[in-house]
Short mmCIF file of C-alpha atoms in Angstrom, two decimals:
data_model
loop_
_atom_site.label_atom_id
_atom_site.label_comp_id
_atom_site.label_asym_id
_atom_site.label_seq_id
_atom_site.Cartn_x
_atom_site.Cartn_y
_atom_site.Cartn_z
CA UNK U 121 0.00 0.00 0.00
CA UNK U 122 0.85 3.35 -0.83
CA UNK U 123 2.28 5.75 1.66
CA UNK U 124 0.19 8.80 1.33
CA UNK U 125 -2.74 6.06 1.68
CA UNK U 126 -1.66 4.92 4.89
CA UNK U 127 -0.91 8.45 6.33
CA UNK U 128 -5.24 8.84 5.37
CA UNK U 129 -6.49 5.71 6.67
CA UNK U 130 -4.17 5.80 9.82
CA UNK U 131 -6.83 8.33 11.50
CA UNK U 132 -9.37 6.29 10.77
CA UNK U 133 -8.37 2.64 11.79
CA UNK U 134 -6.65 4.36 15.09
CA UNK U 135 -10.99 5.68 16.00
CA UNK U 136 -11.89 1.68 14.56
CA UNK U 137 -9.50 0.49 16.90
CA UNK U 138 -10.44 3.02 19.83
CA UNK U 139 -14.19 2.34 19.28
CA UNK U 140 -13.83 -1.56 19.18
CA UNK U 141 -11.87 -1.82 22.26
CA UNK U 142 -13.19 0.49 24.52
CA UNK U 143 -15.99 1.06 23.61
CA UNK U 144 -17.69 -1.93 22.61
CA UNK U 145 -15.00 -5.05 24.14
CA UNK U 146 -14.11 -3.66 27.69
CA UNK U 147 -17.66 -2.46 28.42
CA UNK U 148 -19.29 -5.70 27.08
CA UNK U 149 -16.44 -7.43 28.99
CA UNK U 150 -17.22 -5.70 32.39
CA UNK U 151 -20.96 -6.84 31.82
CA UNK U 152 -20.04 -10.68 31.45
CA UNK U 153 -17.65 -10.32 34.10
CA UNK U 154 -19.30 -8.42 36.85
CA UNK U 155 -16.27 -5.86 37.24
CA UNK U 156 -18.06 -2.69 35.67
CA UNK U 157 -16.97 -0.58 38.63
CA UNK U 158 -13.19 -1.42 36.99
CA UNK U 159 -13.27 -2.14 33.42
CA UNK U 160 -16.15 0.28 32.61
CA UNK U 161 -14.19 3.46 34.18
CA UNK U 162 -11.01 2.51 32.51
CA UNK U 163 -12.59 2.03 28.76
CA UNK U 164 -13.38 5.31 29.09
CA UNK U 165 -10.18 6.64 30.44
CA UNK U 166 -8.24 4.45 27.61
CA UNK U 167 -10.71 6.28 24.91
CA UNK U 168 -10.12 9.54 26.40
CA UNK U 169 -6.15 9.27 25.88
CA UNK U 170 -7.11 7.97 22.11
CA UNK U 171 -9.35 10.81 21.83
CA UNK U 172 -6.74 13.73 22.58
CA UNK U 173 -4.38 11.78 20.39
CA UNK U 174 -6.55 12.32 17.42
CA UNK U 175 -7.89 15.83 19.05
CA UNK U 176 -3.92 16.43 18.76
CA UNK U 177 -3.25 15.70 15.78
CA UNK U 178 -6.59 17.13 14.09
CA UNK U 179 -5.06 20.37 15.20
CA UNK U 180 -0.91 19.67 14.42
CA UNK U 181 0.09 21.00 10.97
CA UNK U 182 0.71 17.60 8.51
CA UNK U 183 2.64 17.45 5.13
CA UNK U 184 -0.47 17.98 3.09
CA UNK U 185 -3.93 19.19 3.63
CA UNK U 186 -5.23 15.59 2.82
CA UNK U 187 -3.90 14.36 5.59
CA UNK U 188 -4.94 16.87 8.02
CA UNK U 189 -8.64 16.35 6.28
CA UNK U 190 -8.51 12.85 7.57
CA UNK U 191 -7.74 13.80 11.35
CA UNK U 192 -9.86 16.40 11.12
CA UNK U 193 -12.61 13.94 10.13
CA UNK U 194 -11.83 11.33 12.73
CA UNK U 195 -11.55 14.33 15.30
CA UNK U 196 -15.50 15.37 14.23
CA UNK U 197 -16.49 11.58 14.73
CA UNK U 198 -14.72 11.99 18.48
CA UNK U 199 -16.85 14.45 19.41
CA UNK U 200 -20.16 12.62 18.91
CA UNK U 201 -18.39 9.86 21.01
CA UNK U 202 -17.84 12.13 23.48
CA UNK U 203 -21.48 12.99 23.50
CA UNK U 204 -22.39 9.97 24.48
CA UNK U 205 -20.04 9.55 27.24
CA UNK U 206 -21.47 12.73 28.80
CA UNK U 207 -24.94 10.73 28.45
CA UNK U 208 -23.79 7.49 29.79
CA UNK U 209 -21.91 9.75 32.56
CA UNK U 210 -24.61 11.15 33.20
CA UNK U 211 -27.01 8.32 33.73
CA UNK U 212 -24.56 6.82 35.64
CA UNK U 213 -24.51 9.65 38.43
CA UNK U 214 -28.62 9.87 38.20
CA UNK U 215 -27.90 6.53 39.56
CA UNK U 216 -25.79 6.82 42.59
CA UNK U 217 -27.98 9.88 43.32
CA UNK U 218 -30.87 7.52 43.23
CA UNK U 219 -29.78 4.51 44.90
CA UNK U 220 -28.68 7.18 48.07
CA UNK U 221 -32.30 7.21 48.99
CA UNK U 222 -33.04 3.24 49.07
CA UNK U 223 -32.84 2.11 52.56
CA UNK U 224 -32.88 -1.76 51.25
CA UNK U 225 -28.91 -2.38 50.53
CA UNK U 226 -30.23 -5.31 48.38
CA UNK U 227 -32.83 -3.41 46.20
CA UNK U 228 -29.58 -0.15 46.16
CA UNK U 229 -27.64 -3.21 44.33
CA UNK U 230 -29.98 -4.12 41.84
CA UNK U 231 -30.48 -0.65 41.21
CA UNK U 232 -27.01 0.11 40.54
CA UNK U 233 -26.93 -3.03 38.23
CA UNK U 234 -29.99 -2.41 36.16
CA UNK U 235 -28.44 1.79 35.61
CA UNK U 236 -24.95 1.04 34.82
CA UNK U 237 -26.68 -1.20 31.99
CA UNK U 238 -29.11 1.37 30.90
CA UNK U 239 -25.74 3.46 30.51
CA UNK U 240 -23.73 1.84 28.67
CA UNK U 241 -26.04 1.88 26.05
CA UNK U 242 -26.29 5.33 25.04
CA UNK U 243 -22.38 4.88 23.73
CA UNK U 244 -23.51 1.49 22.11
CA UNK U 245 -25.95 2.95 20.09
CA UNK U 246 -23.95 6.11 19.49
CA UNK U 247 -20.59 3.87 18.58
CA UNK U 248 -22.05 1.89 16.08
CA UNK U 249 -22.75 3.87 13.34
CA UNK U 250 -20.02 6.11 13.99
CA UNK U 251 -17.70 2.60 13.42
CA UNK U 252 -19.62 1.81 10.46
CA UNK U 253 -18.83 5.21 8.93
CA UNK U 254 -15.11 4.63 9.44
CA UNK U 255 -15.04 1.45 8.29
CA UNK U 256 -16.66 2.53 4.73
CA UNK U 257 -14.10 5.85 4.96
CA UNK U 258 -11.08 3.05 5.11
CA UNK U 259 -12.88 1.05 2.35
CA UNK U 260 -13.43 4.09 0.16
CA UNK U 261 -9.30 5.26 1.11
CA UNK U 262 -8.26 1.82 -0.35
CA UNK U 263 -10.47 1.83 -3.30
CA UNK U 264 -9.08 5.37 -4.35
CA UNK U 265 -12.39 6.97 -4.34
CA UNK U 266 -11.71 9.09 -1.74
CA UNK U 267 -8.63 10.84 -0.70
#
């Protein structure tokens, strides 16, 4: 493959690679698992560090504008992930606030289970067709369609 064509898809497969990890493995992982106190924290903090990568380099100066399109692409993509963290966040702490008031430590637990699921799903939904889109943006790269 071509240089300049893996300078454009780097962007891309780097927010693939973000999104599939830790944003659809570790949380999916900490479900199964029971450890979403853990694993769900640190998928975010792991996709926060990708995120200011690409939030970097959308705003570094590159050897050609093309290039710079491409983060600058993957950088607008970002921010509707970070949408849905705020979302998910937020659920999250509508939850401990919630569960302060049950008296029942048993009921406070199934609480806490049943929101940190209802969280995690704002990012699912969001994530998906944001990893479809660069998916087809690699496919269309390769194919020379789009540079």
């Amino acid at each position: 493959m071509n240089d300049d064509l893996t300078k454009y898809i780097f962007p891309h497969r780097l927010l693939i690679y973000n999104l599939l990890i830790c944003n659809v493995l570790l949380p999916l992982t900490s479900l199964l698992t029971r450890t979403e106190k853990i694993l769900f924290p640190a998928s975010i903090v792991c996709s926060l560090l990708v995120i200011s990568f690409i939030c970097y380099r959308a705003h570094s100066k590159h050897e050609s504008k093309r290039i710079y399109t491409h983060w600058k692409i993957a950088w607008q993509r970002c921010k509707i992930v970070l949408i849905a963290y705020v979302i998910s966040i937020s659920i999250e702490l509508l939850s401990g606030v919630m569960t302060l008031t049950q008296q029942d430590p048993q009921l406070r637990e199934i609480m806490l289970i049943a929101f940190t699921r209802i969280a995690i799903v704002p990012t699912l939904l969001i994530v998906t067709p944001i990893l479809i889109a660069s998916t087809l943006s690699v496919r269309r790269i390769k194919r020379g369609s789009v540079k």
